[in-house]
N, CA, C and O of each residue as an XYZ file, in Angstrom:
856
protein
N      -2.027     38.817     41.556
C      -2.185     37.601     42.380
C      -0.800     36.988     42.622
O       0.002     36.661     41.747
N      -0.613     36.862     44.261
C       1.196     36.228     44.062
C       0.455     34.706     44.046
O      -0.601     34.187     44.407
N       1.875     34.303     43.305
C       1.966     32.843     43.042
C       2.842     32.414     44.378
O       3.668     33.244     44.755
N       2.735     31.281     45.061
C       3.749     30.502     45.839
C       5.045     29.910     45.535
O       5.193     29.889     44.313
N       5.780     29.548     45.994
C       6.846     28.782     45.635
C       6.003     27.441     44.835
O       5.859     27.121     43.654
N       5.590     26.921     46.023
C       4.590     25.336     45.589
C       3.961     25.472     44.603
O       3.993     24.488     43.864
N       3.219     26.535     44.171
C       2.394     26.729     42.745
C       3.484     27.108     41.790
O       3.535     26.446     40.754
N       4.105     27.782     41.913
C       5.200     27.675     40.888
C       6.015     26.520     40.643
O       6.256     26.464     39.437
N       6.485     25.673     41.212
C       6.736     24.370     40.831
C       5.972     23.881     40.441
O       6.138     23.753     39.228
N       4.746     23.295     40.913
C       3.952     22.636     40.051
C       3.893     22.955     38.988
O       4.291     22.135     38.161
N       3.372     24.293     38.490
C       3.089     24.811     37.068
C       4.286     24.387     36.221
O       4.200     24.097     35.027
N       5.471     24.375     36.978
C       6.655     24.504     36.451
C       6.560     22.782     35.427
O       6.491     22.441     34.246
N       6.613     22.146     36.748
C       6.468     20.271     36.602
C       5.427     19.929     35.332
O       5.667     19.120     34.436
N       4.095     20.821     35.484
C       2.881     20.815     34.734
C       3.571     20.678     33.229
O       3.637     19.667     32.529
N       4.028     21.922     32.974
C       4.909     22.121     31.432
C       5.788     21.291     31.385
O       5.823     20.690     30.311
N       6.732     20.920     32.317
C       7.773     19.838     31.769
C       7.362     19.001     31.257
O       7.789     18.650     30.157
N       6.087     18.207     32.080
C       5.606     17.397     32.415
C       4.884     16.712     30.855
O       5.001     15.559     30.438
N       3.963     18.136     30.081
C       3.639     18.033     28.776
C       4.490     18.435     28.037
O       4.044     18.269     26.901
N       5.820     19.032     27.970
C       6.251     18.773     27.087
C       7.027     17.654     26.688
O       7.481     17.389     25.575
N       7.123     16.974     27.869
C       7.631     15.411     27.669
C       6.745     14.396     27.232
O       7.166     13.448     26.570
N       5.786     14.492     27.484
C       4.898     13.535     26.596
C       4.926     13.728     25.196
O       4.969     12.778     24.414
N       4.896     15.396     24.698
C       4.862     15.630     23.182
C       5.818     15.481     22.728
O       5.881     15.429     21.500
N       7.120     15.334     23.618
C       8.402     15.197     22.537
C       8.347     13.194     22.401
O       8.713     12.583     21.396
N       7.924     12.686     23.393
C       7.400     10.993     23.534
C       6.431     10.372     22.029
O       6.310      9.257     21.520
N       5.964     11.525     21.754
C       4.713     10.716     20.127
C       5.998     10.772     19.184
O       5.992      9.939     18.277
N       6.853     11.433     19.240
C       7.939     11.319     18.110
C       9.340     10.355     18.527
O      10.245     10.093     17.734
N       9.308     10.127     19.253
C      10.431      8.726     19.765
C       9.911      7.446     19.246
O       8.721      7.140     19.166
N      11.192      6.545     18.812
C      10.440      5.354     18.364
C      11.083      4.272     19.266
O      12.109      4.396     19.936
N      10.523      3.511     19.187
C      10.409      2.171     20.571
C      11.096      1.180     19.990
O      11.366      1.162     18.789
N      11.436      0.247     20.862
C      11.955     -0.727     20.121
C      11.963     -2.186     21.328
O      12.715     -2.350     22.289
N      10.913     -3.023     20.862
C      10.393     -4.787     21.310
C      11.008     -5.852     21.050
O      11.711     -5.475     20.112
N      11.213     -6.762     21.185
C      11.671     -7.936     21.374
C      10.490     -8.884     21.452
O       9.730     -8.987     22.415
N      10.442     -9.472     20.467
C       9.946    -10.543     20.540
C       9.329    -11.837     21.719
O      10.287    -12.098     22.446
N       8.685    -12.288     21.936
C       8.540    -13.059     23.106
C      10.245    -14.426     23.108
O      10.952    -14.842     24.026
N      10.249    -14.708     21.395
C      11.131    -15.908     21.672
C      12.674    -15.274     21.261
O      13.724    -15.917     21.282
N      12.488    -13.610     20.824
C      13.553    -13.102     20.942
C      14.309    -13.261     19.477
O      15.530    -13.150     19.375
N      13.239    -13.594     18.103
C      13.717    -13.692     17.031
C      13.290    -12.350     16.099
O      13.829    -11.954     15.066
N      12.285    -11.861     16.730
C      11.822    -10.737     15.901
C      12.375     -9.445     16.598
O      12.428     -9.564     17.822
N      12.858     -8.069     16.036
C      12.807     -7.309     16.175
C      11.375     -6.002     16.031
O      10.568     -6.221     15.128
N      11.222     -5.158     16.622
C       9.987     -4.351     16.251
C      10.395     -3.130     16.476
O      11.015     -3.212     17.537
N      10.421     -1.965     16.088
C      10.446     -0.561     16.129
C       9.443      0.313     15.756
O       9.271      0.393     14.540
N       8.588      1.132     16.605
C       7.678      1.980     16.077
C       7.725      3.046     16.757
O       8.438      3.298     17.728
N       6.537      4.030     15.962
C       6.850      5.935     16.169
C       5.053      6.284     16.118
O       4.049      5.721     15.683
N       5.239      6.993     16.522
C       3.592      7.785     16.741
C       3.971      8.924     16.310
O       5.109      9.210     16.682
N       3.438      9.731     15.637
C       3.157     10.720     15.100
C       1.947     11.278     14.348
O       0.998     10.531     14.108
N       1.942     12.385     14.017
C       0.566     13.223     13.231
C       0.866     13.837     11.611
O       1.994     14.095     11.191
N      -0.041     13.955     11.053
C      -0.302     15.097      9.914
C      -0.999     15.483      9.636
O      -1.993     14.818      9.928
N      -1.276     16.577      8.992
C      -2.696     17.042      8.255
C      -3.190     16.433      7.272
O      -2.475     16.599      6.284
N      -4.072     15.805      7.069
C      -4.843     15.012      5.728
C      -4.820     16.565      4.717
O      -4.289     17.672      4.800
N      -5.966     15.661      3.533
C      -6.347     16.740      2.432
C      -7.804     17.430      3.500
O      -8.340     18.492      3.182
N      -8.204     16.719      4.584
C      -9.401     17.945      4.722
C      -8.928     19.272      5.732
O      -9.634     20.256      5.954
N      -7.825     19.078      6.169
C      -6.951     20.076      6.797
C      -7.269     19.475      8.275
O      -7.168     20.242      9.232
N      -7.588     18.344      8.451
C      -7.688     17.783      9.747
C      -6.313     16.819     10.478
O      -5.792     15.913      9.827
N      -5.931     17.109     11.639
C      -4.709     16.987     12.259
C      -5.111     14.985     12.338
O      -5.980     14.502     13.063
N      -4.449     14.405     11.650
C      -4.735     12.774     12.067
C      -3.084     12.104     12.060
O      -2.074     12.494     11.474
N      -3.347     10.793     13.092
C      -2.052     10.029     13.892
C      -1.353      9.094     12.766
O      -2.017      8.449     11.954
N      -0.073      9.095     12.805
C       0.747      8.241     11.540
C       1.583      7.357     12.687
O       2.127      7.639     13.755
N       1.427      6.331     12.025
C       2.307      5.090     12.461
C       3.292      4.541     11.985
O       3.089      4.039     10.880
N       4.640      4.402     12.531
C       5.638      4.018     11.215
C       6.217      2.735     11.826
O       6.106      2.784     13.051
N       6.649      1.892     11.506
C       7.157      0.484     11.727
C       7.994      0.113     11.124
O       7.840      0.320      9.920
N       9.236     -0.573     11.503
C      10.439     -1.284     10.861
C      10.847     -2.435     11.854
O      11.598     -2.277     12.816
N      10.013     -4.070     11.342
C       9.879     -5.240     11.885
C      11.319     -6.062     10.916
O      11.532     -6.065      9.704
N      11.955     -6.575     11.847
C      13.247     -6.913     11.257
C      13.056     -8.787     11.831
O      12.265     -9.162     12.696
N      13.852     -9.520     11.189
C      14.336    -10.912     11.186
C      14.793    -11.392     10.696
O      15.157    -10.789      9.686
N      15.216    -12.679     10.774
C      16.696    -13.478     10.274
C      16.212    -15.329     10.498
O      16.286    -16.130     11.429
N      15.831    -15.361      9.408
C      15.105    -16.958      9.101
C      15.744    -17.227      8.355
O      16.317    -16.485      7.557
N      15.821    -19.154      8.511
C      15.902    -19.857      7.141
C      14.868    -19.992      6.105
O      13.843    -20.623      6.359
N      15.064    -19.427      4.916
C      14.189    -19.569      4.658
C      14.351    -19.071      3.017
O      15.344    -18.349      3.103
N      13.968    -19.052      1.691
C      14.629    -18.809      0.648
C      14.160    -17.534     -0.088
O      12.957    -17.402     -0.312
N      15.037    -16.593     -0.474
C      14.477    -15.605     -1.132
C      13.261    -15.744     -1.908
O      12.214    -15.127     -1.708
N      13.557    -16.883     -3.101
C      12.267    -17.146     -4.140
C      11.096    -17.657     -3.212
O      10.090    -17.604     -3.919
N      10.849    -17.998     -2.306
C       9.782    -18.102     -1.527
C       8.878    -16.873     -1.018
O       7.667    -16.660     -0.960
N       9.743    -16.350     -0.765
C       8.588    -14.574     -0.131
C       9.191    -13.940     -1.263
O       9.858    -13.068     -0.707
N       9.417    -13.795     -2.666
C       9.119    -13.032     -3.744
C       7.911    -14.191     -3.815
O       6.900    -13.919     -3.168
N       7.926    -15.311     -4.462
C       6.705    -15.954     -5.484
C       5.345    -15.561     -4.156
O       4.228    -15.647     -4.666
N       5.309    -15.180     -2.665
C       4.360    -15.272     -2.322
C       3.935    -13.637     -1.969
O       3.110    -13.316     -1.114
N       4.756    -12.629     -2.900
C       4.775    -11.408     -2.959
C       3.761    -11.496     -4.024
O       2.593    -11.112     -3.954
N       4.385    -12.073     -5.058
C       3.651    -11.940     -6.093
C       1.922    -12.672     -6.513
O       1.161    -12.445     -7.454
N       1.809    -13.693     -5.199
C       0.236    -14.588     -4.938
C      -0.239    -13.016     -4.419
O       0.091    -12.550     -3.329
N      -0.900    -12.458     -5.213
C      -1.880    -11.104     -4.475
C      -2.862    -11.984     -3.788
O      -3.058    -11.786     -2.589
N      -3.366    -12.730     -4.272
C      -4.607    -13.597     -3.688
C      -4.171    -13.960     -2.113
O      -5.046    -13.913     -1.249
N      -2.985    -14.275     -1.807
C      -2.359    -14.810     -0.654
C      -1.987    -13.513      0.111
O      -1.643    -13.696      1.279
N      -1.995    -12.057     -0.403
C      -1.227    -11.093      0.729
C      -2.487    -10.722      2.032
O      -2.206    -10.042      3.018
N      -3.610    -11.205      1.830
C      -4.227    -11.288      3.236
C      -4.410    -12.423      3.998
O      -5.383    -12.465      4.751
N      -3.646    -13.343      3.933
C      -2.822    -14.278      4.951
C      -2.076    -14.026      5.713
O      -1.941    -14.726      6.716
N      -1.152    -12.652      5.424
C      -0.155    -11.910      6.484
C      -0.326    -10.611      6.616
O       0.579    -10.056      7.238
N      -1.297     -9.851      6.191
C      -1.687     -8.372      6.269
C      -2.698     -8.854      7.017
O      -2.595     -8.208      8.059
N      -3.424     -9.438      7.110
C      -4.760     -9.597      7.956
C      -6.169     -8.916      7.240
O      -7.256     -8.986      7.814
N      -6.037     -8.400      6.212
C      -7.343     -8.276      5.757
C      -8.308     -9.818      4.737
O      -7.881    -10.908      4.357
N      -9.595     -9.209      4.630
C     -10.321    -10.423      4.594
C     -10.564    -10.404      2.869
O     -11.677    -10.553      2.363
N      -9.783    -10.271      2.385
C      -9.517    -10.023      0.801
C      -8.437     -9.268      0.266
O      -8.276     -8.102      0.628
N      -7.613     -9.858     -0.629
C      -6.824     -9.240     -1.601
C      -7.077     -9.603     -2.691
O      -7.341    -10.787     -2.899
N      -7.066     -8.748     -3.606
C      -7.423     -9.319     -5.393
C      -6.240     -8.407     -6.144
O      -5.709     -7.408     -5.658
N      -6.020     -8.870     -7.167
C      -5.164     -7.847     -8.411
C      -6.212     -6.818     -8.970
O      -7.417     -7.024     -8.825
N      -5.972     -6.271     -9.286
C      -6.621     -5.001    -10.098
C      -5.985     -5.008    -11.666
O      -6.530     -5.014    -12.769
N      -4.617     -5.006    -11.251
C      -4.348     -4.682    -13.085
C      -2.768     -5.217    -12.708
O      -2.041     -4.659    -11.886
N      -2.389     -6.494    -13.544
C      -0.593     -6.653    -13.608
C      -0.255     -5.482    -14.574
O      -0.470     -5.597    -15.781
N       0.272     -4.357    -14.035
C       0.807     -3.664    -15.093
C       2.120     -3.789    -15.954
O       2.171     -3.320    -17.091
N       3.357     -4.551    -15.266
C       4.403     -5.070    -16.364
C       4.707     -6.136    -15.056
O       4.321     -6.139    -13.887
N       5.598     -7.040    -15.852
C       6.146     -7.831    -14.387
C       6.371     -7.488    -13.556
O       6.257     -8.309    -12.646
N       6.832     -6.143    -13.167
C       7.626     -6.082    -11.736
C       6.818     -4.819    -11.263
O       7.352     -3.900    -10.641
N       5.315     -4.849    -11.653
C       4.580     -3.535    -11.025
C       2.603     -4.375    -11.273
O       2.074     -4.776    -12.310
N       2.227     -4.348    -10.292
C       1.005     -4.297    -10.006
C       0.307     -3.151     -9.171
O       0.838     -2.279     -8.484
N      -1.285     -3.439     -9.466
C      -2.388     -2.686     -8.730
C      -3.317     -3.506     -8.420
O      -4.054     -4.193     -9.128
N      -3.176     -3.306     -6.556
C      -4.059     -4.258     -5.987
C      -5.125     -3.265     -5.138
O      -5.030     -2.038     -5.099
N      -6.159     -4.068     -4.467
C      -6.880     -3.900     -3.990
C      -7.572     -4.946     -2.615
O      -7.995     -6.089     -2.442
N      -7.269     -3.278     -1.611
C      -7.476     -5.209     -0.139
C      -9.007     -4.040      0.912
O      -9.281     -2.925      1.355
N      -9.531     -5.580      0.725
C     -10.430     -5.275      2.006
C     -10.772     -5.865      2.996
O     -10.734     -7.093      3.077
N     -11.192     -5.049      3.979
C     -11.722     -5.590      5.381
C     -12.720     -5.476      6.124
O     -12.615     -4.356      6.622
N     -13.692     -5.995      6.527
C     -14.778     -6.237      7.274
C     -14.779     -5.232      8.142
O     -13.701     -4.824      8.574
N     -16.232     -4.541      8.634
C     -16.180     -3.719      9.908
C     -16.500     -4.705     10.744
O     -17.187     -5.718     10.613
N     -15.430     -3.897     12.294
C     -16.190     -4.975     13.437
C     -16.774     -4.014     14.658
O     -16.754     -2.828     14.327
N     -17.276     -4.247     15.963
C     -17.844     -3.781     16.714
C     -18.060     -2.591     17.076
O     -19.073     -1.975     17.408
N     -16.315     -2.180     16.909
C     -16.195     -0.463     16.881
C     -15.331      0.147     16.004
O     -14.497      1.024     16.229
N     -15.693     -0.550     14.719
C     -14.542      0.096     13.465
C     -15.653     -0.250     12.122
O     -16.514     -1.127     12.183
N     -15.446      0.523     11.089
C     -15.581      0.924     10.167
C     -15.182     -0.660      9.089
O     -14.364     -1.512      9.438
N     -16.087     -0.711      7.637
C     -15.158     -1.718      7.181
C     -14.000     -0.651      6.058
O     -14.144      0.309      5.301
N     -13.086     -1.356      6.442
C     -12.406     -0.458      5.649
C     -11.611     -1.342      3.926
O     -11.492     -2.561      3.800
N     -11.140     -0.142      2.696
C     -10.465     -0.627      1.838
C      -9.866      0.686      1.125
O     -10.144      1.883      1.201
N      -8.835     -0.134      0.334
C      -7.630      0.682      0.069
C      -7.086      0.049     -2.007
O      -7.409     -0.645     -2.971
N      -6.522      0.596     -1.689
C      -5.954      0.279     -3.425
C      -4.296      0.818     -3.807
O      -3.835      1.957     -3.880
N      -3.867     -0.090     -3.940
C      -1.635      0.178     -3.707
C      -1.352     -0.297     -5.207
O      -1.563     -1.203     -6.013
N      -0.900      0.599     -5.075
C       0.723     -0.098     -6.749
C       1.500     -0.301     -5.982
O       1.853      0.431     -5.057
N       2.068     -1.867     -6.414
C       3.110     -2.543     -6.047
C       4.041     -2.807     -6.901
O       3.863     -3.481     -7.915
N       5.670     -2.023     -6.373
C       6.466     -2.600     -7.307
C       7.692     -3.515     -7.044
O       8.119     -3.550     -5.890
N       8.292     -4.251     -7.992
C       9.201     -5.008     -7.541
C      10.464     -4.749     -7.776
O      10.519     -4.765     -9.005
N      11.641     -4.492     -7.331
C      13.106     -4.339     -7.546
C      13.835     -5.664     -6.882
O      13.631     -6.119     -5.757
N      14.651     -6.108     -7.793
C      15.716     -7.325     -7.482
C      16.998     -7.326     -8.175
O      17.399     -7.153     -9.326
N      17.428     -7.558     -7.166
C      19.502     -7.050     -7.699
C      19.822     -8.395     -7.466
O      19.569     -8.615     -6.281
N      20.320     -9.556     -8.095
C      20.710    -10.973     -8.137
C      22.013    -10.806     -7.485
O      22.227    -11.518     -6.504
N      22.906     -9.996     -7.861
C      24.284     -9.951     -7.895
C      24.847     -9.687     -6.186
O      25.899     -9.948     -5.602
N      23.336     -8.935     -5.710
C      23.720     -8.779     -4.238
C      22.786     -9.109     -3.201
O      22.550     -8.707     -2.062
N      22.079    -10.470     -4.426
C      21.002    -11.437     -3.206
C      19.846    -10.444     -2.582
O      19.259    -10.878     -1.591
N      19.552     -9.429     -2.973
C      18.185     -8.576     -2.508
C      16.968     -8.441     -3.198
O      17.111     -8.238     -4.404
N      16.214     -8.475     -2.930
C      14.393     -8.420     -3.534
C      13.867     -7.541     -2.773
O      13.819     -7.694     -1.552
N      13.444     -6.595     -3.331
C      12.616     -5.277     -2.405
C      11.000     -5.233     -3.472
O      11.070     -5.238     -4.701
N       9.587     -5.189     -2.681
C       8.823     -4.865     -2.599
C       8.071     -3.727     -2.374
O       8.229     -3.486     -1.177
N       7.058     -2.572     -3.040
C       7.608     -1.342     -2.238
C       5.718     -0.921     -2.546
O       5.309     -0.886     -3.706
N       5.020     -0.714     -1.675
C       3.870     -0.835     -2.299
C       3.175      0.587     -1.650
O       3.517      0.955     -0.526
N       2.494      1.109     -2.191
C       1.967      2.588     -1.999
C       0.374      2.535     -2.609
O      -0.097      2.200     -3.696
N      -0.287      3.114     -1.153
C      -1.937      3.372     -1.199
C      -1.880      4.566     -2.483
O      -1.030      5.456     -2.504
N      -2.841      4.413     -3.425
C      -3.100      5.223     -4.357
C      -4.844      5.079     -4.440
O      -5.384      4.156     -5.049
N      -5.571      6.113     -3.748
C      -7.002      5.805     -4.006
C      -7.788      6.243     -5.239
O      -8.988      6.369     -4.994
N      -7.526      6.442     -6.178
C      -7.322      6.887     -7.506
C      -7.652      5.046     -8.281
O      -8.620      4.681     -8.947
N      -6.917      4.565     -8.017
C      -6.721      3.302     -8.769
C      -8.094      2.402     -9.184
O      -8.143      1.562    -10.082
N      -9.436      2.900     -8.085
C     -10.234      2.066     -7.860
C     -11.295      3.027     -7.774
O     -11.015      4.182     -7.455
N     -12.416      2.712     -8.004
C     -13.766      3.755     -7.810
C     -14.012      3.748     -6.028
O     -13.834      2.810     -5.251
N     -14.484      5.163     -5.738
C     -14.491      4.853     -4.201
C     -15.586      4.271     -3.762
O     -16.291      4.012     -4.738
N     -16.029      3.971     -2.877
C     -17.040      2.579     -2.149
C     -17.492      3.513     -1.166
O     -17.020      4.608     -0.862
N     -18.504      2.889     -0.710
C     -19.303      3.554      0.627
C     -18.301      3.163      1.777
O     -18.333      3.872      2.783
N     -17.311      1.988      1.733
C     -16.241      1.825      3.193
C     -15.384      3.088      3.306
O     -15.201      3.892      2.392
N     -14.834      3.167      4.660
C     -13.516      3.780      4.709
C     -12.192      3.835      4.090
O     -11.322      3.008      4.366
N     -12.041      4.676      3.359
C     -10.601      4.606      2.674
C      -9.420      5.071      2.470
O      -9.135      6.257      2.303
N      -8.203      3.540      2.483
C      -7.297      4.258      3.051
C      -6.440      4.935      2.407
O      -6.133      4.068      1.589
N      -5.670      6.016      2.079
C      -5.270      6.938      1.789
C      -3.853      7.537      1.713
O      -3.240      8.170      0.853
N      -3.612      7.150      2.788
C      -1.989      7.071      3.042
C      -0.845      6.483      3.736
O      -0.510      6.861      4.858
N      -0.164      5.445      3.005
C      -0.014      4.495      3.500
C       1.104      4.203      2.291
O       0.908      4.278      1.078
N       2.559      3.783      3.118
C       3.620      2.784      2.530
C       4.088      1.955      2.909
O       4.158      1.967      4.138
N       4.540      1.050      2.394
C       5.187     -0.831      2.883
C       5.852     -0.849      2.178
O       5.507     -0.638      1.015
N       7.302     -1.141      2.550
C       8.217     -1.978      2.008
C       8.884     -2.924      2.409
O       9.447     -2.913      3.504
N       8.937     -4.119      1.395
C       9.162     -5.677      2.226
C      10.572     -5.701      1.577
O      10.711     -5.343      0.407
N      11.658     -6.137      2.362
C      12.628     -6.348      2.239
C      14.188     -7.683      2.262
O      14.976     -7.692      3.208
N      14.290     -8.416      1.356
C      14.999     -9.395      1.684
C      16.062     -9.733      0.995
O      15.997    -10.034     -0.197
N      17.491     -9.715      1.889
C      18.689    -10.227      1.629
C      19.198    -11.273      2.425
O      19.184    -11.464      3.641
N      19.793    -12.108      1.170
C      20.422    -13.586      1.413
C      21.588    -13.068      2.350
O      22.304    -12.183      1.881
N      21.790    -13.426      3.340
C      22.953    -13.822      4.467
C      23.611    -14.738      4.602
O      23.202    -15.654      3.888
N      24.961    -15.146      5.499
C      25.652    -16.063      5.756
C      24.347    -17.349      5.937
O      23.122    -17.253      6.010
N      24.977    -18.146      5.955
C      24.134    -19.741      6.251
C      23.009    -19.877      5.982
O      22.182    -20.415      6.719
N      22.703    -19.215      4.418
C      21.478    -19.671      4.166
C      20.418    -19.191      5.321
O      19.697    -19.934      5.987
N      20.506    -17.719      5.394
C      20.099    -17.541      5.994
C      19.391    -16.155      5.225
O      20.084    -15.481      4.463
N      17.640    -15.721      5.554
C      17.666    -14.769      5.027
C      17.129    -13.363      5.891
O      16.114    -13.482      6.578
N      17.537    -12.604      5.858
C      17.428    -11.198      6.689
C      15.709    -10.546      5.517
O      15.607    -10.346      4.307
N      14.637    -10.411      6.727
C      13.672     -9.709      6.331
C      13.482     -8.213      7.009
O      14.238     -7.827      7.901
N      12.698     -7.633      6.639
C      12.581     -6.372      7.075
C      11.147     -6.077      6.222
O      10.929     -6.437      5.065
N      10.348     -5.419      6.994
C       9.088     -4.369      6.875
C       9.066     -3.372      7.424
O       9.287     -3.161      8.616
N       8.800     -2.666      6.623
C       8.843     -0.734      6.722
C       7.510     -0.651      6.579
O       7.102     -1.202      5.556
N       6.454     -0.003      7.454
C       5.266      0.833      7.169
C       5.052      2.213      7.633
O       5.553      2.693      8.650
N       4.454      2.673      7.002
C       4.032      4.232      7.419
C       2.999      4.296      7.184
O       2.797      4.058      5.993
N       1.837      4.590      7.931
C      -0.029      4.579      7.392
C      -0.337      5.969      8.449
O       0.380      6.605      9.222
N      -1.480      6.042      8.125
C      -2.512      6.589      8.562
C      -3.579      5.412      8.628
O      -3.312      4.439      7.923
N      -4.586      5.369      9.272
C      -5.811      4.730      9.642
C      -6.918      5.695      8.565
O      -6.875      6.923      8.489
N      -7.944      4.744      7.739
C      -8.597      5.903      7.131
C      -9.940      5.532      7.641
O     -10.954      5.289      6.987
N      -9.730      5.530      9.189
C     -11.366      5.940     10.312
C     -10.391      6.378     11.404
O      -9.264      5.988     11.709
N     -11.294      7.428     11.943
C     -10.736      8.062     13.636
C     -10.293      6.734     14.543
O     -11.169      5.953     14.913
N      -9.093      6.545     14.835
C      -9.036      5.499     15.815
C      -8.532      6.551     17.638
O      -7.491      7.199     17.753
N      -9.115      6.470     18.249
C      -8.776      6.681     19.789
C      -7.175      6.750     19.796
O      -6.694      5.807     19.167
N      -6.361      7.498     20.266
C      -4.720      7.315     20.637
C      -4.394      6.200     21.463
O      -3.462      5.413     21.298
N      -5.171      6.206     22.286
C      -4.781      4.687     23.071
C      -5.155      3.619     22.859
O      -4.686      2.628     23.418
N      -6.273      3.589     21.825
C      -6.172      1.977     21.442
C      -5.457      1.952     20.187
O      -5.399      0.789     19.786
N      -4.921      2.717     19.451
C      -4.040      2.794     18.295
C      -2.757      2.376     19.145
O      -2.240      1.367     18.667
N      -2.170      2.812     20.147
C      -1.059      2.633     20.479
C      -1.000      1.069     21.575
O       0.163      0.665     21.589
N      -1.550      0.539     22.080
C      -2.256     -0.679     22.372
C      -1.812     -1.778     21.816
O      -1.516     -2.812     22.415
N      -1.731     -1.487     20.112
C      -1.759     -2.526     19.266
C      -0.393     -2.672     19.138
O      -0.102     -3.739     18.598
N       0.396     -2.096     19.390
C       1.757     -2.027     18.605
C       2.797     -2.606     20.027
O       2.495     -2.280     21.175
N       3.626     -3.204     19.820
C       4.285     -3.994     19.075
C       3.643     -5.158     18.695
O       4.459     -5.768     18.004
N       2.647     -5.774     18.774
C       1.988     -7.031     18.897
C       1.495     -7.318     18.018
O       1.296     -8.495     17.716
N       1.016     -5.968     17.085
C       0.790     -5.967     15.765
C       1.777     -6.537     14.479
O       1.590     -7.326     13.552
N       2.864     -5.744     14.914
C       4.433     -5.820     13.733
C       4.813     -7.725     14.072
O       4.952     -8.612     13.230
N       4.886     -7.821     15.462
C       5.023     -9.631     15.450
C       4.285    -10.676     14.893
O       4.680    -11.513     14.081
N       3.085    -10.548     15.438
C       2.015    -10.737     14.326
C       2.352    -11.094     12.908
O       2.716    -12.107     12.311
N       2.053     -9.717     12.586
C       2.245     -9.308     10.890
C       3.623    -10.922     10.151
O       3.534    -11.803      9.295
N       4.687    -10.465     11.141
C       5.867    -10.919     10.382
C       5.773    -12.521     10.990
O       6.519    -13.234     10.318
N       5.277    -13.064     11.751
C       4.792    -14.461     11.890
C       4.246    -15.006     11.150
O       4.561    -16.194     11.083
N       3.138    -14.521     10.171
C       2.155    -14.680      9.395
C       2.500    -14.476      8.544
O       1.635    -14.750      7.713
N       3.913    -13.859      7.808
C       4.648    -13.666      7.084
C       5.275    -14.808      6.964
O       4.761    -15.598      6.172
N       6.347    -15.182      7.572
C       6.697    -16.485      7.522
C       5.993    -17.473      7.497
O       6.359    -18.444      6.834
N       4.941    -17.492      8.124
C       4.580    -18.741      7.859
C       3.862    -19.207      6.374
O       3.908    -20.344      5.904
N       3.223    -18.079      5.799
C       2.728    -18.432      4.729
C       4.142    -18.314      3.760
O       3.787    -18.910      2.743
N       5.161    -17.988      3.597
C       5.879    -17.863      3.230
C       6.866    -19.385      2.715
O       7.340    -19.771      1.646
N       6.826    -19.968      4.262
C       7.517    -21.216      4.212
C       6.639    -22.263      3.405
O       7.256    -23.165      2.838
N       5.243    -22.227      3.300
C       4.273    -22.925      2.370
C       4.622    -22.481      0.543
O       4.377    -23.169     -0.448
N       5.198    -21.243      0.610
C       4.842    -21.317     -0.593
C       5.930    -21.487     -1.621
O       7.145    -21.522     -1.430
N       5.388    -21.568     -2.529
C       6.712    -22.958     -3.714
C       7.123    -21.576     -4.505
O       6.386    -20.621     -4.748
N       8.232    -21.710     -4.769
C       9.082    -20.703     -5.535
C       9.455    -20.999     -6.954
O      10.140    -20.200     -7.591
């Protein structure tokens, strides 16, 4: 069968065409804030779970620069009761203080119209260097920690909250996530959410943050 010139371009365009989208899930983006104080960066990508099924990973690094005092977002690191005030789920509890600077929590969330309710279970640990004004948070899904439940659960998943003292009393935050979703979410409404999500997140961060006493 001869091919045309015209069908051969197209076909040609066709492949470019997808392989530019697939090299696009591995590029990461980068938002601006509406008032231009938050930074946002995110990545789309995949892996194989444990059932050998191909599922979408999300990675995020939400950056800012507030007044605002270190001992304030450590003491409201450490309110587990308070970390679904800025994660957005509809419960956080402790599970077990395992030494000061390491807990096991447990957060859940309500199903809604077209989602699953979902919950998860993280060891959280704490690192703080005085000498160079930093407090790092570093918390990792471990579903092991907790008996499993009839909800969705999540599975794989890291956060790390990050904060160094700056010029003028000023303090530089940062959040790192990497998850998986532990229910099938659609690619386009997974990708939908983002950047709007990470602003969000770190609004709600601060703000409960600036409430709380150190």
């Amino acid at each position: 069968m001869k091919i045309t010139i015209l069908q051969s371009t197209l076909l040609a365009w066709m492949v470019s065409l997808g392989a530019n989208l697939s090299a696009q899930t591995d590029e990461w983006k980068t938002a601006l804030s509406k008032n231009g104080k938050i930074t946002a960066k995110y990545n789309f990508s995949s892996r194989i779970n444990e059932d050998d099924d191909k599922v979408p990973v999300v990675k995020t690094i939400t950056t800012t620069t507030e007044s605002i005092g270190i001992d304030n977002c450590i003491a409201l690191m450490k309110n587990i009761a308070k970390h679904k005030d800025f994660r957005g789920e509809k419960s956080s509890k402790l599970i077990n203080k395992i030494s000061e600077n390491e807990w096991s929590i447990y957060y859940y969330n309500d199903g809604m119209l077209l989602t699953p309710a979902v919950d998860g279970s993280y060891r959280m640990i704490f690192e703080e260097d005085r000498k160079n004004k930093t407090a790092t948070f570093t918390l990792t899904a471990d579903p092991t920690l907790i008996e499993k439940t009839d909800m969705a659960r999540l599975t794989y998943a890291k956060e790390i909250y990050s904060f160094k003292e700056v010029e003028g009393n000023q303090l530089e935050i940062t959040i790192k996530t990497t998850v998986s979703p532990g229910f099938k979410v659609p690619s386009m409404m997974l990708k939908k959410a983002f950047p709007k999500k990470s602003f969000d997140n770190m609004e709600k961060f601060l703000e409960a943050a600036k409430k709380e006493a150190p």
